[in-house]
Structure formats: structure tokens, C-alpha cells
Backbone as ProteinMPNN parsed JSONL, in Angstrom:
{"seq_chain_A": "HIALAYHRAIQMVERGETPPAWYTQQPNGIKALEEEGVGYPDAVALAKSVFVAYRQFYGADEGWKTVSIEHEYMATLGQIRRLMKGTHVIGSLADDGEVFSSRIDLMVRANGYLWAVDYKSTKDSNSKGRLPPFNPEGEFGLHWQFLLQNAILRVNFGTEFRGVIVERIMKAAPHDFQRSPVPLAAR", "coords_chain_A": {"N_chain_A": [[0.817, -1.201, 0.0], [1.942, 1.242, 0.752], [3.918, 1.66, -1.232], [2.315, 1.877, -3.561], [0.746, 4.044, -2.867], [2.669, 6.052, -2.852], [3.322, 6.02, -5.566], [0.984, 7.124, -6.684], [0.976, 9.655, -5.416], [3.325, 10.729, -6.464], [2.572, 10.87, -9.159], [0.639, 12.888, -8.911], [2.239, 15.1, -8.22], [3.803, 15.246, -10.548], [1.858, 16.083, -12.328], [1.371, 18.588, -11.499], [-0.365, 18.889, -9.414], [-1.577, 19.194, -6.019], [-0.058, 17.195, -3.678], [-0.908, 14.667, -1.15], [-0.75, 15.535, 2.388], [0.929, 13.816, 3.888], [2.787, 13.029, 2.002], [4.141, 15.375, 1.434], [5.358, 15.775, 3.885], [7.065, 13.558, 3.953], [8.646, 12.988, 1.299], [10.229, 10.999, 0.245], [9.815, 7.972, -0.88], [11.156, 5.504, -0.721], [12.546, 5.707, 1.672], [10.352, 5.923, 3.39], [9.171, 3.394, 3.037], [11.224, 1.767, 4.046], [11.364, 2.634, 6.694], [8.804, 1.963, 7.662], [8.861, -0.734, 7.212], [10.702, -1.925, 8.942], [12.499, -4.662, 10.084], [11.283, -6.383, 8.358], [12.623, -7.182, 5.817], [12.194, -8.648, 3.429], [9.584, -8.012, 2.72], [9.856, -5.275, 2.234], [11.591, -5.328, 0.037], [9.903, -6.643, -1.792], [7.841, -4.732, -2.033], [9.238, -2.607, -3.229], [9.901, -3.809, -5.669], [7.333, -4.298, -6.752], [6.471, -1.644, -6.985], [8.179, -0.578, -9.031], [7.512, -2.279, -11.211], [4.766, -1.752, -11.413], [4.661, 0.959, -12.133], [5.863, 0.768, -14.619], [4.041, -0.886, -15.939], [1.541, 0.501, -15.949], [2.291, 3.051, -16.652], [2.804, 6.623, -16.83], [0.356, 7.957, -16.966], [-2.752, 6.773, -16.858], [-5.24, 7.682, -17.423], [-6.677, 8.122, -15.149], [-7.713, 10.335, -12.599], [-6.412, 11.231, -9.584], [-8.212, 11.406, -6.6], [-8.222, 10.948, -3.845], [-5.931, 9.407, -1.531], [-5.541, 6.597, 0.398], [-7.554, 7.432, 2.239], [-9.918, 8.026, 4.832], [-13.328, 7.531, 4.827], [-16.604, 8.374, 6.049], [-19.864, 7.477, 7.317], [-23.092, 7.627, 8.809], [-25.166, 5.101, 10.341], [-27.817, 5.772, 10.147], [-27.785, 7.53, 7.922], [-27.051, 5.718, 5.941], [-29.226, 3.96, 6.036], [-31.307, 5.657, 5.155], [-30.476, 6.054, 2.602], [-30.795, 3.649, 1.303], [-32.79, 2.216, -1.107], [-36.245, 1.475, -1.077], [-36.366, 1.006, 1.592], [-38.154, 2.024, 4.221], [-37.885, 4.233, 6.604], [-39.299, 5.43, 9.373], [-39.215, 8.267, 11.228], [-36.617, 8.487, 13.704], [-34.078, 6.109, 14.614], [-32.648, 4.381, 17.418], [-29.98, 3.681, 16.914], [-29.148, 5.287, 14.824], [-27.101, 7.188, 14.834], [-24.756, 5.755, 14.852], [-21.495, 5.349, 13.727], [-19.941, 4.439, 10.716], [-16.977, 3.546, 9.023], [-14.536, 3.591, 6.371], [-11.362, 3.012, 5.158], [-10.208, 4.026, 2.188], [-8.283, 2.724, -0.355], [-7.63, 4.05, -2.752], [-9.125, 6.748, -4.373], [-10.506, 7.617, -7.416], [-11.106, 9.664, -10.298], [-12.687, 8.788, -13.147], [-13.722, 8.701, -16.47], [-15.574, 10.69, -15.901], [-16.762, 9.992, -13.481], [-16.678, 8.962, -9.982], [-14.618, 6.492, -8.522], [-13.823, 3.875, -6.301], [-10.803, 2.348, -5.524], [-9.509, -0.747, -4.737], [-6.778, -2.382, -3.505], [-5.637, -5.657, -3.995], [-3.505, -8.148, -3.236], [-1.923, -11.119, -4.443], [-0.631, -14.463, -4.471], [-1.334, -16.273, -6.273], [-1.299, -17.66, -9.546], [-1.746, -18.319, -13.068], [-0.946, -21.049, -15.319], [0.837, -19.785, -16.969], [2.131, -17.923, -15.478], [0.7, -15.633, -14.997], [-1.925, -13.5, -13.691], [-4.887, -15.235, -12.773], [-8.014, -15.224, -14.621], [-10.378, -12.696, -13.673], [-12.949, -13.531, -11.508], [-16.139, -12.793, -11.204], [-18.07, -14.065, -9.71], [-16.657, -15.317, -7.833], [-14.396, -14.959, -5.133], [-14.904, -12.235, -4.774], [-17.535, -11.861, -5.258], [-19.78, -11.401, -3.507], [-19.028, -9.409, -1.306], [-18.454, -8.279, 1.89], [-16.851, -6.041, 2.545], [-16.794, -4.448, 0.216], [-19.495, -3.933, -0.095], [-20.046, -2.357, 2.168], [-18.262, -0.233, 1.668], [-19.395, 0.793, -0.701], [-21.903, 1.698, 0.29], [-21.109, 3.687, 2.178], [-19.669, 5.45, 0.509], [-21.591, 6.186, -1.332], [-23.287, 7.659, 0.288], [-21.587, 9.796, 0.79], [-20.984, 10.803, -1.802], [-23.128, 10.496, -3.529], [-24.825, 9.862, -6.638], [-22.639, 10.33, -8.179], [-20.645, 8.657, -7.446], [-19.562, 5.579, -8.639], [-18.716, 2.91, -8.109], [-16.716, 0.096, -6.895], [-13.452, -0.767, -7.792], [-11.516, -3.574, -8.127], [-8.165, -3.946, -7.818], [-6.025, -6.181, -8.74], [-2.95, -7.619, -7.781], [-0.169, -9.427, -8.611], [2.09, -10.975, -6.559], [4.432, -12.41, -7.146], [7.33, -12.179, -9.183], [7.624, -12.21, -12.75], [5.695, -9.404, -12.036], [2.144, -9.134, -12.221], [-0.775, -7.35, -13.193], [-4.181, -6.414, -12.727], [-7.308, -4.915, -13.34], [-10.631, -4.759, -12.216], [-14.057, -4.007, -12.194], [-16.18, -4.327, -9.365], [-18.967, -6.317, -9.27], [-22.191, -5.585, -8.019], [-24.731, -7.303, -6.735], [-28.276, -6.882, -6.799], [-29.482, -7.916, -4.523]], "CA_chain_A": [[0.0, 0.0, 0.0], [2.812, 2.426, 0.802], [4.536, 1.849, -2.546], [1.317, 2.35, -4.519], [0.371, 5.395, -2.445], [3.719, 6.947, -3.353], [3.162, 6.117, -7.024], [-0.092, 8.089, -6.949], [1.413, 10.988, -4.992], [4.306, 11.178, -7.472], [1.771, 11.273, -10.32], [0.035, 14.185, -8.623], [3.304, 16.104, -8.322], [4.153, 15.352, -11.971], [0.768, 16.802, -13.009], [1.248, 19.92, -10.923], [-1.421, 18.882, -8.406], [-1.1, 19.176, -4.641], [-0.089, 15.833, -3.131], [-1.373, 14.586, 0.243], [0.159, 16.101, 3.394], [1.938, 12.837, 4.287], [3.845, 13.025, 0.987], [4.909, 16.603, 1.643], [6.182, 15.55, 5.084], [8.085, 12.549, 3.656], [8.562, 12.735, -0.137], [11.1, 9.892, -0.132], [9.059, 6.731, -0.724], [12.055, 4.416, -0.304], [12.774, 5.892, 3.112], [9.091, 5.602, 4.068], [9.048, 1.934, 3.025], [12.217, 1.183, 4.939], [10.985, 2.952, 8.079], [7.612, 1.185, 8.006], [9.153, -2.149, 7.086], [11.819, -2.371, 9.78], [12.346, -6.045, 10.521], [10.649, -7.159, 7.288], [13.355, -6.828, 4.594], [11.595, -9.275, 2.247], [8.397, -7.225, 2.37], [10.338, -4.012, 1.661], [12.092, -5.654, -1.303], [8.739, -6.921, -2.624], [7.163, -3.455, -2.293], [10.058, -1.875, -4.209], [9.765, -4.497, -6.943], [5.982, -4.024, -7.236], [6.443, -0.224, -7.36], [8.831, -0.418, -10.338], [6.715, -2.98, -12.218], [3.483, -1.07, -11.534], [4.891, 2.189, -12.904], [6.118, 0.366, -16.004], [2.83, -1.485, -16.492], [0.492, 1.494, -16.17], [2.824, 4.294, -17.183], [2.628, 7.856, -16.062], [-1.019, 8.452, -16.956], [-3.681, 5.809, -17.421], [-6.548, 8.297, -17.562], [-7.307, 8.302, -13.85], [-7.312, 11.501, -11.811], [-6.454, 10.883, -8.168], [-9.042, 12.252, -5.736], [-7.659, 10.766, -2.504], [-5.089, 8.233, -1.343], [-5.607, 6.091, 1.777], [-8.391, 8.386, 2.985], [-11.024, 7.403, 5.54], [-14.642, 8.137, 4.618], [-17.53, 7.964, 7.099], [-21.301, 7.705, 7.198], [-23.816, 7.044, 9.948], [-26.121, 4.06, 9.992], [-29.041, 6.469, 9.729], [-27.595, 7.998, 6.544], [-27.06, 4.544, 5.069], [-30.62, 3.482, 5.986], [-32.095, 6.556, 4.323], [-29.989, 5.915, 1.236], [-31.252, 2.377, 0.724], [-34.1, 2.297, -1.76], [-37.19, 0.47, -0.626], [-36.39, 0.94, 3.049], [-38.901, 3.181, 4.723], [-37.605, 4.448, 8.015], [-40.126, 6.52, 9.877], [-38.589, 8.816, 12.423], [-35.225, 8.085, 13.898], [-33.865, 4.905, 15.398], [-31.639, 4.592, 18.464], [-28.61, 3.506, 16.425], [-28.924, 6.111, 13.636], [-25.851, 7.941, 14.946], [-23.603, 4.842, 14.808], [-20.637, 5.743, 12.607], [-19.185, 3.431, 9.976], [-15.935, 4.178, 8.212], [-13.718, 2.715, 5.549], [-10.185, 3.653, 4.557], [-10.204, 3.666, 0.771], [-6.913, 2.732, -0.862], [-7.485, 5.076, -3.778], [-10.339, 7.25, -5.033], [-10.131, 8.233, -8.685], [-12.148, 10.116, -11.216], [-12.48, 8.195, -14.47], [-14.914, 8.827, -17.316], [-16.514, 11.616, -15.292], [-17.339, 9.474, -12.245], [-15.763, 8.573, -8.916], [-14.453, 5.059, -8.308], [-12.913, 3.459, -5.236], [-9.914, 1.274, -5.973], [-9.048, -1.538, -3.604], [-5.661, -3.247, -3.892], [-5.631, -7.023, -3.476], [-2.335, -8.864, -3.735], [-2.079, -12.571, -4.416], [0.468, -15.295, -4.963], [-1.92, -17.163, -7.272], [-1.088, -17.367, -10.956], [-2.112, -19.434, -13.936], [0.223, -21.811, -15.758], [1.755, -18.899, -17.696], [2.675, -16.943, -14.548], [-0.133, -14.423, -15.01], [-3.099, -13.589, -12.82], [-6.018, -15.923, -13.39], [-9.088, -14.275, -14.944], [-11.23, -12.231, -12.583], [-14.196, -14.276, -11.432], [-17.072, -11.965, -10.426], [-18.844, -14.923, -8.814], [-15.699, -15.913, -6.907], [-14.19, -14.38, -3.809], [-15.389, -10.858, -4.689], [-18.921, -11.864, -5.722], [-20.621, -10.727, -2.514], [-17.977, -9.15, -0.337], [-18.948, -7.283, 2.849], [-16.032, -4.827, 2.491], [-17.223, -3.629, -0.913], [-20.858, -3.488, 0.183], [-19.95, -1.241, 3.109], [-17.637, 0.891, 0.972], [-20.401, 1.366, -1.598], [-22.884, 2.451, 1.071], [-20.469, 4.884, 2.733], [-19.295, 6.386, -0.557], [-22.823, 6.739, -1.917], [-23.725, 8.711, 1.211], [-20.685, 10.937, 0.628], [-20.871, 11.342, -3.164], [-24.345, 10.297, -4.313], [-24.728, 9.117, -7.893], [-21.331, 10.575, -8.792], [-19.844, 7.47, -7.142], [-20.02, 4.48, -9.485], [-18.469, 1.577, -7.576], [-15.382, -0.302, -6.46], [-12.611, -1.502, -8.732], [-10.477, -4.377, -7.486], [-6.907, -3.948, -8.562], [-5.266, -7.339, -8.277], [-1.507, -7.511, -7.979], [0.512, -10.683, -8.358], [3.321, -10.713, -5.819], [5.594, -13.053, -7.751], [7.868, -11.561, -10.389], [7.287, -10.835, -13.11], [4.407, -9.026, -11.47], [1.035, -8.947, -13.145], [-1.769, -6.446, -12.63], [-5.466, -6.473, -13.407], [-8.376, -4.112, -12.735], [-11.979, -5.238, -12.537], [-15.113, -3.467, -11.343], [-16.863, -5.325, -8.546], [-20.414, -6.27, -9.492], [-23.01, -5.655, -6.812], [-26.065, -7.832, -7.012], [-29.329, -6.105, -6.152], [-29.771, -8.451, -3.192]], "C_chain_A": [[0.865, 1.272, 0.0], [3.407, 2.704, -0.575], [3.535, 2.414, -3.547], [0.807, 3.741, -4.151], [1.397, 6.409, -2.952], [3.658, 7.085, -4.872], [2.118, 7.184, -7.356], [0.307, 9.514, -6.552], [2.427, 11.56, -5.982], [3.579, 11.62, -8.733], [1.167, 12.658, -10.11], [1.057, 15.313, -8.762], [3.667, 16.321, -9.793], [3.098, 16.119, -12.754], [0.579, 18.221, -12.485], [0.132, 20.031, -9.908], [-0.798, 18.842, -7.016], [-1.194, 17.76, -4.088], [-0.612, 15.839, -1.699], [-0.312, 15.122, 1.211], [1.257, 15.116, 3.788], [3.084, 12.775, 3.28], [4.74, 14.258, 1.149], [5.842, 16.457, 2.843], [7.297, 14.54, 4.835], [7.996, 12.195, 2.164], [9.433, 11.571, -0.62], [10.394, 8.565, 0.159], [9.911, 5.562, -0.265], [12.29, 4.505, 1.197], [11.514, 5.532, 3.904], [8.886, 4.088, 4.136], [9.993, 1.29, 4.032], [11.901, 1.453, 6.402], [9.799, 2.103, 8.523], [7.91, -0.313, 8.039], [10.32, -2.654, 7.905], [11.531, -3.785, 10.285], [11.71, -6.952, 9.478], [11.333, -6.853, 5.946], [12.762, -7.451, 3.332], [10.368, -8.497, 1.778], [8.795, -5.895, 1.731], [10.835, -4.26, 0.237], [10.933, -5.927, -2.262], [8.024, -5.622, -2.993], [7.927, -2.631, -3.327], [9.904, -2.483, -5.6], [8.394, -4.235, -7.565], [5.888, -2.578, -7.722], [7.008, -0.024, -8.77], [7.98, -1.051, -11.436], [5.386, -2.274, -12.476], [3.627, 0.185, -12.392], [5.17, 1.863, -14.368], [4.842, -0.137, -16.675], [1.8, -0.427, -16.855], [1.005, 2.817, -16.725], [2.476, 5.485, -16.32], [1.161, 8.269, -15.95], [-1.934, 7.449, -17.631], [-5.095, 6.365, -17.525], [-7.305, 8.467, -16.261], [-6.795, 9.569, -13.206], [-7.489, 11.135, -10.344], [-7.272, 11.907, -7.399], [-8.519, 12.164, -4.305], [-6.879, 9.453, -2.461], [-5.153, 7.851, 0.129], [-6.377, 7.053, 2.687], [-9.568, 7.639, 3.616], [-12.305, 8.211, 5.321], [-15.603, 7.57, 5.653], [-18.98, 8.248, 6.72], [-21.953, 7.087, 8.433], [-24.776, 5.974, 9.44], [-27.437, 4.688, 9.528], [-28.941, 6.974, 8.297], [-27.667, 6.832, 5.561], [-28.479, 4.004, 4.929], [-31.456, 4.336, 5.037], [-31.705, 6.434, 2.852], [-30.577, 4.693, 0.534], [-32.652, 2.531, 0.143], [-34.989, 1.175, -1.246], [-37.253, 0.325, 0.885], [-37.067, 2.206, 3.552], [-38.685, 3.289, 6.225], [-38.419, 5.662, 8.451], [-39.511, 6.997, 11.185], [-37.141, 8.361, 12.533], [-35.17, 6.835, 14.763], [-32.699, 5.149, 16.354], [-30.21, 4.496, 17.941], [-28.299, 4.319, 15.165], [-27.583, 6.841, 13.661], [-24.6, 7.077, 14.91], [-22.789, 5.119, 13.548], [-19.914, 4.534, 12.031], [-18.138, 4.168, 9.159], [-15.197, 3.119, 7.409], [-12.569, 3.542, 4.986], [-10.089, 3.124, 3.14], [-8.776, 3.806, 0.245], [-6.688, 3.879, -1.84], [-8.869, 5.46, -4.281], [-9.872, 7.965, -6.286], [-11.365, 8.746, -9.397], [-11.765, 9.542, -12.572], [-13.786, 8.267, -15.232], [-15.996, 9.678, -16.658], [-17.12, 11.177, -13.973], [-16.251, 9.139, -11.228], [-15.791, 7.06, -8.733], [-13.513, 4.853, -7.136], [-12.088, 2.3, -5.782], [-9.383, 0.57, -4.738], [-7.977, -2.504, -4.088], [-5.789, -4.605, -3.218], [-4.421, -7.732, -4.079], [-2.543, -10.363, -3.56], [-0.804, -13.241, -4.895], [-0.016, -16.172, -6.11], [-1.601, -16.703, -8.689], [-1.574, -18.551, -11.775], [-0.828, -20.111, -14.419], [1.245, -20.958, -16.508], [2.341, -17.819, -16.799], [1.931, -15.627, -14.534], [-1.261, -14.587, -14.002], [-4.186, -14.399, -13.515], [-7.11, -14.903, -13.703], [-9.896, -13.913, -13.695], [-12.535, -13.002, -12.634], [-15.182, -13.48, -10.577], [-17.954, -12.767, -9.482], [-17.951, -15.55, -7.75], [-15.609, -15.145, -5.603], [-14.701, -12.947, -3.672], [-16.859, -10.733, -5.078], [-19.883, -11.157, -4.783], [-19.728, -10.511, -1.3], [-18.408, -8.009, 0.584], [-18.165, -5.978, 2.779], [-16.529, -3.899, 1.387], [-18.653, -3.13, -0.736], [-20.845, -2.28, 1.115], [-19.33, -0.015, 2.444], [-18.633, 1.574, 0.038], [-21.403, 2.212, -0.837], [-22.289, 3.758, 1.587], [-20.192, 5.908, 1.635], [-20.514, 6.935, -1.282], [-23.421, 7.822, -1.014], [-22.894, 9.971, 0.964], [-20.762, 11.595, -0.747], [-22.112, 11.16, -4.032], [-24.098, 9.504, -5.582], [-23.436, 9.38, -8.641], [-20.392, 9.385, -8.545], [-20.421, 6.286, -7.903], [-19.755, 3.093, -8.924], [-17.018, 1.356, -7.191], [-14.7, -1.079, -7.58], [-11.589, -2.272, -7.913], [-9.266, -4.334, -8.392], [-6.058, -5.079, -8.001], [-3.801, -7.202, -8.687], [-0.884, -8.859, -7.651], [1.868, -10.384, -7.737], [4.563, -11.255, -6.513], [6.03, -12.305, -9.009], [7.88, -12.595, -11.511], [5.857, -10.521, -12.671], [3.368, -8.855, -12.578], [-0.009, -8.106, -12.424], [-3.058, -6.562, -13.426], [-6.494, -5.668, -12.618], [-9.726, -4.638, -13.184], [-12.977, -4.56, -11.62], [-15.814, -4.592, -10.601], [-18.359, -5.22, -8.812], [-21.13, -6.352, -8.147], [-24.402, -6.125, -7.2], [-27.094, -7.013, -6.236], [-29.642, -6.611, -4.757], [-28.851, -7.842, -2.174]], "O_chain_A": [[0.545, 2.25, -0.675], [3.404, 3.845, -1.036], [3.864, 3.33, -4.302], [0.472, 4.531, -5.034], [1.037, 7.489, -3.42], [3.918, 8.165, -5.403], [2.347, 8.042, -8.208], [0.007, 10.467, -7.271], [2.385, 12.749, -6.298], [3.934, 12.642, -9.32], [1.179, 13.495, -11.013], [0.768, 16.353, -9.352], [3.822, 17.461, -10.231], [3.425, 16.751, -13.759], [-0.273, 18.963, -12.973], [-0.284, 21.138, -9.566], [0.373, 18.495, -6.862], [-2.281, 17.184, -4.033], [-0.747, 16.903, -1.096], [0.876, 15.154, 0.888], [2.398, 15.524, 4.002], [4.224, 12.5, 3.655], [5.96, 14.168, 1.012], [6.971, 16.948, 2.827], [8.366, 14.644, 5.436], [7.345, 11.215, 1.8], [9.366, 11.203, -1.793], [10.378, 8.096, 1.297], [9.445, 4.718, 0.499], [12.239, 3.498, 1.904], [11.599, 4.91, 4.963], [8.476, 3.56, 5.17], [9.61, 0.386, 4.774], [12.14, 0.602, 7.258], [9.792, 1.581, 9.638], [7.292, -1.064, 8.795], [10.879, -3.707, 7.598], [10.466, -4.061, 10.837], [11.607, -8.16, 9.688], [10.693, -6.322, 5.038], [12.821, -6.84, 2.265], [10.145, -8.344, 0.578], [8.143, -5.439, 0.792], [10.531, -3.484, -0.669], [10.97, -5.496, -3.415], [7.642, -5.435, -4.148], [7.317, -2.022, -4.207], [9.788, -1.76, -6.59], [8.296, -3.979, -8.766], [5.288, -2.316, -8.764], [6.38, 0.629, -9.605], [7.749, -0.434, -12.476], [4.928, -2.202, -13.617], [2.806, 0.438, -13.273], [4.755, 2.605, -15.258], [4.594, 0.156, -17.845], [1.245, -0.454, -17.954], [0.217, 3.621, -17.222], [1.927, 5.354, -15.227], [0.762, 8.865, -14.95], [-1.893, 7.294, -18.851], [-6.048, 5.604, -17.696], [-8.454, 8.908, -16.265], [-5.599, 9.858, -13.249], [-8.584, 10.772, -9.914], [-7.061, 13.113, -7.523], [-8.387, 13.183, -3.628], [-7.127, 8.528, -3.235], [-4.858, 8.665, 1.003], [-5.905, 7.43, 3.759], [-10.139, 6.734, 3.008], [-12.356, 9.41, 5.594], [-15.45, 6.429, 6.089], [-19.274, 9.134, 5.917], [-21.426, 6.144, 9.023], [-25.145, 5.951, 8.265], [-28.085, 4.178, 8.614], [-29.901, 6.863, 7.534], [-28.263, 6.943, 4.49], [-28.895, 3.63, 3.833], [-32.215, 3.814, 4.221], [-32.521, 6.686, 1.965], [-30.821, 4.709, -0.673], [-33.582, 2.935, 0.841], [-34.525, 0.058, -1.013], [-38.102, -0.399, 1.405], [-36.589, 3.317, 3.324], [-39.243, 2.518, 7.006], [-38.235, 6.77, 7.948], [-39.316, 6.221, 12.121], [-36.536, 7.909, 11.56], [-36.086, 6.545, 15.534], [-31.866, 6.023, 16.118], [-29.317, 5.159, 18.469], [-27.29, 4.067, 14.506], [-26.994, 7.085, 12.608], [-23.489, 7.607, 14.934], [-23.326, 5.124, 12.44], [-19.352, 3.718, 12.762], [-18.378, 5.27, 8.666], [-15.229, 1.928, 7.721], [-12.768, 4.616, 4.418], [-9.913, 1.926, 2.919], [-8.147, 4.856, 0.379], [-5.684, 4.588, -1.764], [-9.689, 4.591, -4.58], [-8.972, 8.804, -6.243], [-12.492, 8.325, -9.138], [-10.668, 9.777, -13.078], [-14.842, 7.931, -14.695], [-17.188, 9.422, -16.833], [-17.918, 11.912, -13.392], [-15.07, 9.045, -11.563], [-16.849, 6.433, -8.783], [-12.522, 5.57, -6.992], [-12.616, 1.389, -6.419], [-8.875, 1.204, -3.813], [-8.222, -3.336, -4.962], [-6.022, -4.689, -2.012], [-4.333, -7.893, -5.296], [-3.244, -10.81, -2.652], [-0.008, -12.654, -5.627], [0.792, -16.75, -6.837], [-1.631, -15.51, -8.99], [-1.788, -19.643, -11.249], [0.262, -19.766, -13.962], [2.395, -21.367, -16.664], [2.982, -16.891, -17.293], [2.474, -14.609, -14.103], [-1.517, -15.69, -13.519], [-4.384, -14.261, -14.722], [-7.13, -13.825, -13.11], [-10.066, -14.727, -12.787], [-13.155, -13.112, -13.692], [-15.075, -13.489, -9.351], [-18.527, -12.206, -8.548], [-18.443, -16.243, -6.859], [-16.622, -14.732, -5.04], [-14.913, -12.484, -2.551], [-17.373, -9.622, -5.212], [-20.725, -10.382, -5.238], [-19.687, -11.335, -0.387], [-18.694, -6.906, 0.12], [-18.751, -4.907, 2.937], [-16.67, -2.695, 1.603], [-18.987, -2.03, -1.176], [-21.549, -1.297, 0.879], [-19.806, 1.105, 2.627], [-18.703, 2.802, -0.004], [-21.726, 3.322, -1.261], [-22.9, 4.818, 1.446], [-20.452, 7.098, 1.814], [-20.468, 8.052, -1.799], [-23.997, 8.792, -1.505], [-23.43, 11.078, 0.933], [-20.622, 12.813, -0.855], [-22.136, 11.633, -5.168], [-23.272, 8.591, -5.608], [-23.159, 8.717, -9.641], [-19.471, 9.134, -9.323], [-21.619, 6.014, -7.826], [-20.505, 2.167, -9.234], [-16.207, 2.281, -7.164], [-15.305, -1.935, -8.225], [-10.875, -1.689, -7.097], [-9.342, -4.647, -9.58], [-5.453, -4.956, -6.935], [-3.474, -6.736, -9.778], [-1.049, -9.373, -6.545], [2.682, -9.649, -8.296], [5.624, -10.631, -6.473], [5.198, -11.857, -9.798], [8.127, -13.77, -11.24], [4.934, -11.297, -12.917], [3.686, -8.484, -13.708], [-0.114, -8.145, -11.199], [-3.039, -6.78, -14.638], [-6.542, -5.732, -11.389], [-9.944, -4.924, -14.361], [-12.783, -4.531, -10.405], [-16.016, -5.678, -11.145], [-18.957, -4.164, -8.606], [-20.721, -7.094, -7.255], [-25.143, -5.433, -7.898], [-26.81, -6.513, -5.148], [-30.026, -5.827, -3.889], [-28.938, -8.167, -0.99]]}, "name": "protein", "num_of_chains": 1, "seq": "HIALAYHRAIQMVERGETPPAWYTQQPNGIKALEEEGVGYPDAVALAKSVFVAYRQFYGADEGWKTVSIEHEYMATLGQIRRLMKGTHVIGSLADDGEVFSSRIDLMVRANGYLWAVDYKSTKDSNSKGRLPPFNPEGEFGLHWQFLLQNAILRVNFGTEFRGVIVERIMKAAPHDFQRSPVPLAAR"}
């Protein structure tokens, strides 16, 4: 996450945009990785390798505009209830003020809409050393994390928010990357 956060912050600087405050405080991503990864040299080496491969794979500009990096969004249960279509809540309920939050790896604007991007790393590969095809009915078919993120982000952004994109990253070199929108069944 640190390596990919720095990739996005570097992109922002390259575009003349204001990067997040944490980047301004520590613009050296290698140093940040090494400080966070003390005692885990293999993890630091993997993060550096993924960073280089990711920048080569996607290049400087893949058409996404960064909105936020590792930012926590919040909504109350009452806001989420009112958002849900078909749910008729009359008056207020005792737990309406209960706060839910989710730290979103990356929020981007693409094709005029907002998308949450969630990084998922895996060791799994197919026989050719690539990521297996995304299976929307598989492990991400009905995932509580994405359901909650959708609810929170719809409260915050309304119909401007379109959904969650899973960005899968294969840990083994040569690294492979794949992006897939997460389908949300009406149920």
C-alpha cells in the first residue's frame, strides 16, 4: 500500500497537483518503506519491486485523476438506511448515529465518475505466470467490504460514485496487474 500510495502521490506532483500532506512531510518513498518495514526486509524488497513494475505497467497516466489516497470516509447508519431504496424508516432509530468508516486505498475520477480502488495482492497465478481471470462470482462476488464501501461512498458522493474496482496484484515476479469493477447484485 505504501509503494502504490507513493506512485499516486508522485503522479500528482508530476501533473502539478497538490499531493497529500503525508507526501509533503516525507517525499522519499524508499525511506518511508524502509521505516515502516523495519524487521521485514523481504516485504520491503517486494514493495520496491511491485512499485517499479506497476509504474512500467500502467505508465505515467492511465486516464485516472487521483481524488484521494488512503483516505477514511464515514457515514452514519441512519444515513445509510435513508440511502437504501425500498427501506422506509419513519422517524429516527436509536442507532442512527452509529458511525461506519472505511479507509479507501485510492479514489479516482475516471470517465466523469468517482471510483474506489481496492488493492488485493495474491500469490496465485495461472500456468503462464499471469493472474487468473477475474471471477465476479468468486471471492469478490458478494464481499462485505465492498458493500460497506459502496454504502459509505454513496452517502458521501451520491450518484457521482459508481463503484469499487479491485486492482489485483501478483506478488511473484514478473508481477502482473489487473483491474476489474466489482459487481453488486441487487440483493
